[in-house]
CSV table of C-alpha atoms and ligand atoms in Angstrom, one decimal:
chain,number,residue,atom,x,y,z
A,1,MET,CA,34.5,137.9,149.6
A,2,ASN,CA,36.1,135.8,146.8
A,3,LYS,CA,40.3,136.6,147.5
A,4,ALA,CA,40.6,134.7,144.2
A,5,ARG,CA,39.5,137.5,141.4
A,6,TYR,CA,41.8,139.7,143.2
A,7,VAL,CA,45.1,141.0,142.3
A,8,VAL,CA,48.5,142.6,143.9
A,9,GLY,CA,51.0,143.6,142.4
A,10,LEU,CA,54.5,146.2,144.3
A,11,ASP,CA,57.1,147.6,142.9
A,12,VAL,CA,60.0,148.6,145.5
A,13,GLY,CA,61.6,151.3,142.5
A,14,SER,CA,65.1,153.4,143.8
A,15,SER,CA,63.1,156.3,143.9
A,16,LYS,CA,58.9,155.0,144.3
A,17,THR,CA,57.7,152.4,145.6
A,18,SER,CA,53.8,151.5,144.3
A,19,VAL,CA,51.3,149.3,145.2
A,20,ILE,CA,48.3,148.0,142.8
A,21,VAL,CA,45.2,146.0,143.2
A,22,ALA,CA,42.8,145.1,140.7
A,23,GLU,CA,40.3,142.7,140.1
A,24,THR,CA,39.9,140.2,137.0
A,25,ILE,CA,36.9,140.9,135.7
A,26,GLY,CA,36.4,137.9,133.1
A,27,GLU,CA,37.3,137.3,129.0
A,28,GLY,CA,41.2,138.5,130.3
A,29,ASP,CA,40.1,141.6,131.2
A,30,VAL,CA,41.6,143.4,134.6
A,31,ARG,CA,40.8,146.1,136.8
A,32,CYS,CA,42.3,148.9,138.5
A,33,LEU,CA,41.3,149.0,142.3
A,34,ALA,CA,44.1,151.2,143.8
A,35,LEU,CA,46.9,152.4,142.6
A,36,ALA,CA,48.8,154.1,145.7
A,37,THR,CA,52.9,155.0,146.3
A,38,ALA,CA,55.5,156.2,148.6
A,39,GLU,CA,58.6,157.5,148.4
A,40,THR,CA,61.3,155.1,149.0
A,41,LYS,CA,64.0,154.9,151.7
A,42,GLY,CA,66.8,152.5,152.1
A,43,LEU,CA,67.5,150.9,149.1
A,44,ARG,CA,71.0,152.0,147.3
A,45,LYS,CA,71.4,150.2,143.4
A,46,GLY,CA,68.5,148.7,143.9
A,47,GLN,CA,69.7,146.4,146.5
A,48,VAL,CA,68.3,147.0,150.6
A,49,SER,CA,70.8,148.7,152.4
A,50,ASN,CA,68.2,149.7,154.7
A,51,LEU,CA,65.7,146.5,155.5
A,52,ASP,CA,63.5,149.0,158.2
A,53,GLN,CA,63.4,151.9,155.8
A,54,VAL,CA,62.4,149.8,152.7
A,55,ALA,CA,60.0,148.5,154.9
A,56,SER,CA,58.4,151.3,156.1
A,57,SER,CA,58.0,152.1,152.6
A,58,ILE,CA,56.1,149.9,151.8
A,59,ARG,CA,54.3,149.6,154.8
A,60,GLN,CA,53.4,153.4,153.5
A,61,ALA,CA,52.3,152.4,149.7
A,62,VAL,CA,50.2,149.3,151.4
A,63,GLU,CA,48.2,151.4,153.6
A,64,ASP,CA,47.5,153.8,151.2
A,65,ALA,CA,45.8,151.2,148.9
A,66,GLU,CA,44.3,149.1,151.3
A,67,GLY,CA,42.5,153.6,152.5
A,68,GLN,CA,41.6,153.1,149.1
A,69,VAL,CA,39.8,149.7,148.4
A,70,GLY,CA,38.8,149.0,151.9
A,71,PHE,CA,40.0,145.3,152.5
A,72,PRO,CA,43.2,144.4,154.3
A,73,ILE,CA,46.5,143.5,151.3
A,74,ASP,CA,48.1,140.1,153.1
A,75,SER,CA,49.8,139.1,149.6
A,76,CYS,CA,52.1,140.4,146.6
A,77,ILE,CA,53.1,139.7,142.9
A,78,LEU,CA,56.9,141.9,144.2
A,79,GLY,CA,58.4,142.9,140.7
A,80,MET,CA,62.3,142.6,140.1
A,81,GLY,CA,64.3,145.2,138.4
A,82,GLY,CA,67.9,146.3,138.9
A,83,GLY,CA,71.5,146.0,137.7
A,84,TYR,CA,71.5,142.8,138.8
A,85,ILE,CA,69.2,140.7,137.1
A,86,ALA,CA,70.7,138.7,134.2
A,87,GLY,CA,69.3,136.6,131.1
A,88,PHE,CA,70.7,134.6,128.4
A,89,ASN,CA,69.5,131.5,125.8
A,90,ALA,CA,69.8,128.4,126.8
A,91,ARG,CA,68.3,125.0,125.7
A,92,GLY,CA,66.7,122.7,127.1
A,93,GLY,CA,65.0,119.5,125.9
A,94,LEU,CA,64.3,115.4,126.6
A,95,GLY,CA,63.6,111.8,124.5
A,96,LEU,CA,60.1,110.7,124.2
A,97,GLY,CA,60.7,107.3,124.0
A,98,ASN,CA,62.1,104.6,120.7
A,99,ARG,CA,58.8,105.3,118.9
A,100,PRO,CA,57.5,108.3,117.8
A,101,ARG,CA,54.4,109.5,120.1
A,102,ASP,CA,52.2,112.5,120.6
A,103,VAL,CA,53.9,116.1,122.5
A,104,THR,CA,51.6,116.2,125.6
A,105,ARG,CA,51.3,119.7,128.2
A,106,GLU,CA,54.0,117.5,131.0
A,107,ASP,CA,56.3,117.0,128.1
A,108,VAL,CA,56.3,120.2,127.5
A,109,ARG,CA,57.0,121.5,130.3
A,110,ARG,CA,59.4,119.2,131.5
A,111,ALA,CA,61.7,120.4,128.4
A,112,VAL,CA,61.0,124.3,129.4
A,113,HIS,CA,61.9,122.7,133.2
A,114,SER,CA,65.8,121.2,132.1
A,115,ALA,CA,66.4,124.1,130.8
A,116,ARG,CA,67.1,125.4,133.9
A,117,GLN,CA,69.9,123.1,134.8
A,118,ALA,CA,71.8,125.3,132.1
A,119,ARG,CA,75.4,126.7,134.1
A,120,LEU,CA,73.6,130.1,135.5
A,121,PRO,CA,75.9,133.3,137.4
A,122,GLU,CA,77.3,132.1,140.8
A,123,GLY,CA,74.7,132.4,143.4
A,124,ALA,CA,72.3,133.1,140.7
A,125,GLU,CA,68.5,132.0,140.5
A,126,VAL,CA,65.9,131.9,138.1
A,127,LEU,CA,63.0,134.0,137.7
A,128,HIS,CA,61.7,133.6,134.1
A,129,VAL,CA,62.2,130.8,131.9
A,130,LEU,CA,60.5,131.9,128.7
A,131,PRO,CA,60.2,129.1,126.2
A,132,GLN,CA,60.9,130.5,122.2
A,133,GLY,CA,60.7,127.8,120.1
A,134,PHE,CA,60.4,123.9,120.0
A,135,TRP,CA,62.4,121.8,118.4
A,136,LEU,CA,61.0,118.4,117.4
A,137,ASP,CA,63.4,116.2,115.7
A,138,ALA,CA,64.9,117.7,113.5
A,139,GLN,CA,61.9,120.3,112.3
A,140,ASN,CA,62.8,123.8,114.2
A,141,GLY,CA,60.8,126.9,115.1
A,142,ILE,CA,57.9,125.1,116.6
A,143,ARG,CA,56.2,127.4,119.0
A,144,ASP,CA,53.1,124.8,120.1
A,145,PRO,CA,54.2,121.5,119.7
A,146,ILE,CA,51.5,120.1,121.8
A,147,GLY,CA,49.6,117.1,119.5
A,148,MET,CA,52.5,116.4,117.5
A,149,VAL,CA,54.5,113.4,116.9
A,150,GLY,CA,57.9,113.0,117.3
A,151,ARG,CA,61.2,111.4,119.0
A,152,ARG,CA,62.6,113.9,120.7
A,153,LEU,CA,61.2,117.7,122.1
A,154,ASP,CA,63.5,120.4,122.3
A,155,VAL,CA,63.8,123.6,123.4
A,156,ASN,CA,65.3,127.0,123.2
A,157,VAL,CA,64.3,129.8,126.7
A,158,HIS,CA,65.3,133.1,127.7
A,159,LEU,CA,66.8,132.5,130.9
A,160,VAL,CA,66.3,135.7,133.9
A,161,THR,CA,68.4,135.4,136.5
A,162,SER,CA,69.0,137.5,139.7
A,163,PRO,CA,71.4,137.2,142.8
A,164,ALA,CA,69.2,135.5,145.5
A,165,VAL,CA,70.3,137.0,148.2
A,166,LEU,CA,68.8,140.1,146.3
A,167,ALA,CA,65.1,138.5,146.0
A,168,GLN,CA,65.7,137.3,149.9
A,169,ASN,CA,66.3,140.7,151.1
A,170,LEU,CA,64.0,142.0,149.0
A,171,VAL,CA,61.6,139.3,150.0
A,172,ALA,CA,62.2,139.7,154.1
A,173,ALA,CA,61.3,143.9,153.5
A,174,VAL,CA,57.8,143.1,152.2
A,175,ASN,CA,57.7,140.5,154.8
A,176,ARG,CA,58.1,142.8,157.5
A,177,ALA,CA,55.6,144.9,156.3
A,178,GLY,CA,53.7,142.6,157.1
A,179,VAL,CA,52.8,141.3,153.2
A,180,VAL,CA,53.8,138.2,151.9
A,181,VAL,CA,55.6,137.5,148.4
A,182,ALA,CA,53.3,134.8,146.0
A,183,ASP,CA,55.5,134.9,143.0
A,184,LEU,CA,58.7,137.0,141.2
A,185,VAL,CA,58.3,138.8,138.3
A,186,LEU,CA,60.3,140.6,136.5
A,187,GLU,CA,59.3,144.5,135.5
A,188,PRO,CA,60.4,144.4,132.2
A,189,LEU,CA,58.6,141.8,131.4
A,190,ALA,CA,55.8,143.3,133.2
A,191,ALA,CA,55.5,146.6,131.7
A,192,ALA,CA,55.9,144.9,128.0
A,193,GLU,CA,52.3,143.9,128.6
A,194,CYS,CA,50.6,147.2,129.3
A,195,VAL,CA,52.6,149.0,126.9
A,196,LEU,CA,54.3,146.5,123.5
A,197,SER,CA,51.2,145.8,121.1
A,198,GLN,CA,51.7,141.9,120.2
A,199,ASP,CA,52.1,143.3,116.3
A,200,GLU,CA,54.9,145.7,117.8
A,201,ARG,CA,56.3,142.1,119.6
A,202,GLU,CA,56.0,140.0,116.0
A,203,LEU,CA,58.5,142.5,114.4
A,204,GLY,CA,60.5,142.9,116.9
A,205,VAL,CA,60.8,145.5,119.7
A,206,SER,CA,62.6,147.1,122.7
A,207,LEU,CA,61.1,148.0,125.8
A,208,VAL,CA,63.4,150.2,127.2
A,209,ASP,CA,63.1,151.3,131.1
A,210,ILE,CA,64.7,154.6,132.6
A,211,GLY,CA,64.2,154.6,136.1
A,212,ALA,CA,65.9,156.3,138.7
A,213,GLY,CA,68.8,154.3,139.6
A,214,THR,CA,69.1,152.3,136.6
A,215,THR,CA,67.6,151.2,133.3
A,216,GLU,CA,65.9,147.5,132.3
A,217,LEU,CA,65.6,146.8,128.9
A,218,ILE,CA,63.9,143.9,127.4
A,219,VAL,CA,63.9,143.0,123.6
A,220,TYR,CA,60.4,140.7,120.9
A,221,ALA,CA,61.3,139.6,118.1
A,222,ALA,CA,59.0,136.6,116.1
A,223,GLY,CA,56.4,136.6,119.5
A,224,VAL,CA,58.7,135.8,122.3
A,225,VAL,CA,61.4,137.5,124.5
A,226,ARG,CA,65.2,137.0,122.7
A,227,HIS,CA,67.4,139.4,125.0
A,228,THR,CA,66.9,141.4,129.0
A,229,ALA,CA,70.1,143.4,130.0
A,230,ALA,CA,69.9,146.0,132.9
A,231,ILE,CA,72.0,149.5,132.3
A,232,ALA,CA,74.0,150.7,135.5
A,233,ILE,CA,72.6,154.2,134.5
A,234,GLY,CA,68.8,155.7,135.6
A,235,GLY,CA,67.4,159.7,135.8
A,236,ASP,CA,68.9,160.2,138.9
A,237,HIS,CA,72.5,160.3,137.4
A,238,PHE,CA,70.9,162.7,134.9
A,239,THR,CA,70.1,164.9,137.6
A,240,ASN,CA,73.1,164.9,139.6
A,241,ASP,CA,76.0,165.7,136.7
A,242,LEU,CA,73.1,169.2,136.2
A,243,ALA,CA,73.7,170.0,139.8
A,244,VAL,CA,77.2,169.4,139.6
A,245,GLY,CA,77.5,171.5,136.5
A,246,ILE,CA,76.0,174.5,137.3
A,247,ARG,CA,76.1,174.3,140.8
A,248,THR,CA,73.2,173.5,142.1
A,249,PRO,CA,71.3,171.9,145.4
A,250,ILE,CA,70.0,168.9,143.9
A,251,THR,CA,66.3,169.2,144.0
A,252,GLU,CA,66.8,172.1,141.9
A,253,ALA,CA,68.4,170.3,139.6
A,254,GLU,CA,65.5,167.8,139.2
A,255,ARG,CA,63.1,170.8,138.9
A,256,ILE,CA,65.5,172.3,136.2
A,257,LYS,CA,65.9,168.4,135.0
A,258,ARG,CA,61.7,169.0,135.1
A,259,GLU,CA,60.1,171.6,133.6
A,260,GLU,CA,63.0,174.2,132.4
A,261,VAL,CA,64.9,172.5,129.8
A,262,TRP,CA,64.2,171.9,126.0
A,263,SER,CA,66.9,169.6,124.4
A,264,THR,CA,69.5,171.5,122.5
A,265,VAL,CA,67.6,169.8,119.9
A,266,GLU,CA,64.6,172.2,120.7
A,267,LEU,CA,66.6,175.5,121.3
A,268,GLY,CA,67.8,175.1,117.6
A,269,GLU,CA,69.2,178.7,117.3
A,270,HIS,CA,67.3,180.3,120.6
A,271,ASP,CA,68.8,180.4,123.7
A,272,ARG,CA,67.5,181.8,126.7
A,273,SER,CA,68.9,182.3,130.6
A,274,ILE,CA,67.6,180.9,133.6
A,275,GLU,CA,67.5,181.5,137.1
A,276,ILE,CA,68.8,178.8,139.4
A,277,PRO,CA,69.4,179.7,143.5
A,278,CYS,CA,73.3,178.4,144.8
A,279,VAL,CA,74.7,176.2,146.6
A,280,GLY,CA,75.0,178.0,150.4
A,281,ASP,CA,73.1,181.8,150.4
A,282,ARG,CA,75.5,183.2,147.4
A,283,GLN,CA,73.1,184.8,145.0
A,284,PRO,CA,71.3,183.3,142.1
A,285,ARG,CA,72.4,183.7,138.7
A,286,SER,CA,71.4,183.1,135.9
A,287,VAL,CA,72.9,180.2,133.5
A,288,PRO,CA,72.2,179.7,129.6
A,289,ALA,CA,69.2,177.3,128.7
A,290,ARG,CA,71.3,175.8,126.1
A,291,GLU,CA,74.3,174.6,128.7
A,292,VAL,CA,71.8,172.7,131.1
A,293,ALA,CA,70.7,171.1,128.2
A,294,GLU,CA,74.0,170.0,126.7
A,295,ILE,CA,74.2,167.7,129.9
A,296,LEU,CA,71.8,166.4,129.7
A,297,ASP,CA,72.0,165.6,126.2
A,298,ALA,CA,75.6,164.4,127.2
A,299,ARG,CA,74.3,161.8,129.3
A,300,ALA,CA,71.4,160.7,127.3
A,301,GLN,CA,73.2,160.3,124.2
A,302,GLU,CA,75.9,157.9,127.0
A,303,LEU,CA,72.6,155.8,127.8
A,304,LEU,CA,71.2,155.7,124.0
A,305,VAL,CA,74.9,154.6,123.0
A,306,LEU,CA,74.9,151.4,125.9
A,307,VAL,CA,71.4,150.9,125.0
A,308,ARG,CA,72.9,150.4,121.2
A,309,ARG,CA,76.8,148.3,122.8
A,310,GLU,CA,74.0,146.2,124.5
A,311,LEU,CA,71.4,145.2,121.1
A,312,GLU,CA,75.1,144.7,118.6
A,313,ARG,CA,77.1,142.7,121.9
A,314,ALA,CA,73.7,140.0,121.8
A,315,GLY,CA,73.7,140.4,117.9
A,316,LEU,CA,70.0,142.0,117.7
A,317,ALA,CA,70.6,145.6,116.6
A,318,THR,CA,68.8,144.8,113.2
A,319,ALA,CA,66.0,142.6,114.6
A,320,ILE,CA,64.0,145.7,116.1
A,321,PRO,CA,62.9,146.7,113.1
A,322,ALA,CA,59.2,148.2,115.2
A,323,GLY,CA,61.7,150.1,117.3
A,324,PHE,CA,61.9,151.2,121.1
A,325,VAL,CA,59.4,152.1,123.8
A,326,LEU,CA,61.1,154.5,125.6
A,327,VAL,CA,59.0,154.0,130.0
A,328,GLY,CA,59.8,154.7,133.8
A,329,GLY,CA,60.5,158.8,134.5
A,330,GLY,CA,63.2,159.1,132.7
A,331,ALA,CA,61.4,158.7,129.8
A,332,ARG,CA,59.8,161.8,130.2
A,333,LEU,CA,62.3,163.5,129.3
A,334,GLU,CA,62.6,166.7,126.9
A,335,GLY,CA,63.5,165.5,123.9
A,336,LEU,CA,65.1,162.0,124.7
A,337,VAL,CA,62.5,160.5,121.6
A,338,GLU,CA,64.2,162.2,119.2
A,339,MET,CA,67.2,161.4,120.6
A,340,ALA,CA,66.7,158.4,121.0
A,341,GLU,CA,65.5,158.0,116.8
A,342,LYS,CA,68.5,159.3,115.8
A,343,THR,CA,71.3,157.5,118.1
A,344,LEU,CA,69.6,154.3,117.6
A,345,ASP,CA,68.1,154.8,114.0
A,346,ALA,CA,65.0,153.6,114.6
A,347,PRO,CA,61.2,154.3,115.3
A,348,ALA,CA,61.5,155.7,119.3
A,349,ARG,CA,57.6,156.0,121.8
A,350,VAL,CA,57.1,157.1,124.9
A,351,GLY,CA,55.3,154.4,126.2
A,352,ARG,CA,51.4,154.8,128.4
A,353,PRO,CA,50.8,152.1,129.9
A,354,ARG,CA,46.9,150.8,128.9
A,355,GLY,CA,45.4,147.6,129.1
A,356,LEU,CA,43.8,147.8,132.6
A,357,ALA,CA,40.3,149.3,132.9
A,358,GLY,CA,39.5,152.0,135.8
A,359,LEU,CA,42.8,153.1,135.8
A,360,PRO,CA,43.2,156.6,136.8
A,361,GLU,CA,43.4,159.4,134.5
A,362,ASP,CA,47.2,160.6,135.8
A,363,ALA,CA,48.1,156.8,136.0
A,364,VAL,CA,49.0,157.0,132.4
A,365,ALA,CA,51.8,157.8,132.5
A,366,PRO,CA,55.2,156.0,131.3
A,367,GLU,CA,56.5,155.7,134.9
A,368,PHE,CA,53.7,153.5,135.8
A,369,ALA,CA,54.4,151.4,133.4
A,370,ALA,CA,56.0,148.7,135.6
A,371,ILE,CA,52.8,148.3,138.0
A,372,ILE,CA,50.3,148.6,136.1
A,373,GLY,CA,52.4,145.8,133.8
A,374,LEU,CA,52.4,143.0,137.1
A,375,ALA,CA,48.8,143.9,137.8
A,376,LEU,CA,47.9,142.8,134.2
A,377,TYR,CA,50.2,140.5,133.9
A,378,GLY,CA,49.3,138.9,137.3
A,379,GLY,CA,45.0,138.9,136.2
A,380,ARG,CA,46.0,137.5,133.1
A,381,ALA,CA,48.7,134.7,134.9
A,382,GLN,CA,45.2,133.5,137.7
A,383,GLN,CA,42.9,133.3,135.0
A,384,VAL,CA,45.1,131.4,133.0
A,385,PHE,CA,45.5,128.7,136.0
A,386,GLU,CA,41.5,129.0,137.1
A,387,GLU,CA,41.0,127.9,133.0
A,388,GLN,CA,43.6,124.6,134.0
A,389,ARG,CA,41.7,124.3,136.9
A,390,ARG,CA,38.2,123.9,135.1
A,391,THR,CA,39.8,122.0,132.3
A,392,PHE,CA,41.2,119.9,135.2
A,393,SER,CA,38.7,119.3,137.1
A,394,ALA,CA,36.2,119.2,134.2
A,395,ARG,CA,38.4,115.7,133.2
A,396,LEU,CA,38.4,114.6,136.3
A,397,LYS,CA,34.3,115.1,136.2
A,398,GLY,CA,34.6,113.4,133.0
A,399,LEU,CA,36.4,110.0,134.2
A,400,PHE,CA,34.2,109.8,137.0
A,401,LEU,CA,30.7,110.3,135.3
A,402,GLY,CA,32.5,107.5,132.4
B,1,ATP,N1,59.4,165.3,134.0
B,1,ATP,C1,60.5,164.7,133.6
B,1,ATP,N2,61.6,164.5,132.5
B,1,ATP,C2,62.6,164.0,133.3
B,1,ATP,N3,63.1,162.8,134.5
B,1,ATP,C3,62.1,162.4,134.6
B,1,ATP,C4,60.4,163.4,134.8
B,1,ATP,N4,59.2,162.9,135.5
B,1,ATP,C5,60.4,162.6,136.8
B,1,ATP,N5,61.9,161.9,136.0
B,1,ATP,C6,63.0,160.9,136.4
B,1,ATP,O1,62.5,159.9,136.6
B,1,ATP,C7,63.0,159.3,137.2
B,1,ATP,C8,61.9,158.4,138.0
B,1,ATP,O2,61.5,157.4,137.8
B,1,ATP,P1,61.3,155.8,137.8
B,1,ATP,O3,59.7,156.8,138.5
B,1,ATP,O4,60.8,155.3,136.8
B,1,ATP,O5,61.9,155.2,139.1
B,1,ATP,P2,62.3,154.1,139.5
B,1,ATP,O6,60.9,152.9,139.7
B,1,ATP,O7,61.4,154.3,140.9
B,1,ATP,O8,63.3,153.3,140.0
B,1,ATP,P3,64.0,152.3,139.1
B,1,ATP,O9,63.1,151.4,137.9
B,1,ATP,O10,65.6,153.2,138.7
B,1,ATP,O11,63.8,151.6,140.5
B,1,ATP,C9,64.1,159.8,138.1
B,1,ATP,O12,65.2,160.0,137.7
B,1,ATP,C10,63.1,161.8,137.2
B,1,ATP,O13,64.0,162.3,138.0
B,2,MG,MG1,61.0,151.5,137.7
């Protein structure tokens, strides 16, 4: 078995834990070999509250995936998400010497690396340093400075950080499940891999991942990451509102949310009633669908306004003509896309994962964007790495032969 060809992604979401196994098949292509999910237990608001429970959720998903592929899984790329992730823009740079000279790959690496020295939030560690654009002397807006000539190289980056303990506890749970973490990847960054087109990223687009516990967003413009943020509202808040509002158990509220209700937009002038069981053993009641729709609409409106504010705060409210791509299970809420278009005054669509060969049909759903993106992200990173290793060894061979 050629291990270098395999990529394993792990997403410990607040409602479900998923594992994907994929293989790189050349030319930047990646094929899905297995996708498994298990219910997540022991995680609260994106933080490990019970290590053993989280580890056993991971173990369950991993064993399912191992059964599908027929070989053991020993390492993975772990997706990071949740409300504690923080992103901000920073700057790095270095002098190239007194006389102008060619910029090398190593210069670029050092310039980008120096941006890590930015002041981080207390207890945070850097997950990603994403270059946005380079300056060479007085010229800015350079995407790839390698081979260009100058005296000083600067770079604007987007830094993504996470509280160190949060990552450590999650990694500890993965280790306890018998798997090593090879790398940590921000989930919206991974999801973007499989739902956003290059055109959208150039034009300006925001991916919004509405999970069970939190909503995360990432903004691209001019082909680079401009902003990342998290909002502490997810699909479960909709369910809770409903359970409280119409006095019904959580499981029933969840079912109604998913299956029964049309949004107020779709209800229009019409109305109908839905039968709901009550908490305890009282008789079932009938509730107007409009009442249910209004409760869900109010929460959706709140979430969308928070998304808009986040973009305004980052100065990006007018920077996203390609609009909003909604992923995560919460993106399935009826009428949400229409409401997003209205509230955010931009086009919106549900993002369905693509670009990975061999995906089972039921995996082409918004709640799998993060895990499928992890496989694509990992597969592509692996191929770039392979490519660099090949050119490096070719160069070495050239040296010896020359
Ligand atoms: N048809 C549907 N309509 C509305 N909401 C739905 C539907 N299907 C799933 N959801 C909601 O999606 C949420 C789960 O989404 P997802 O699987 O993306 O979350 P997660 O990745 O486990 O959580 P997080 O990303 O917050 O850690 C739940 O709140 C669920 O109620
Ligand atoms: Mg998620």
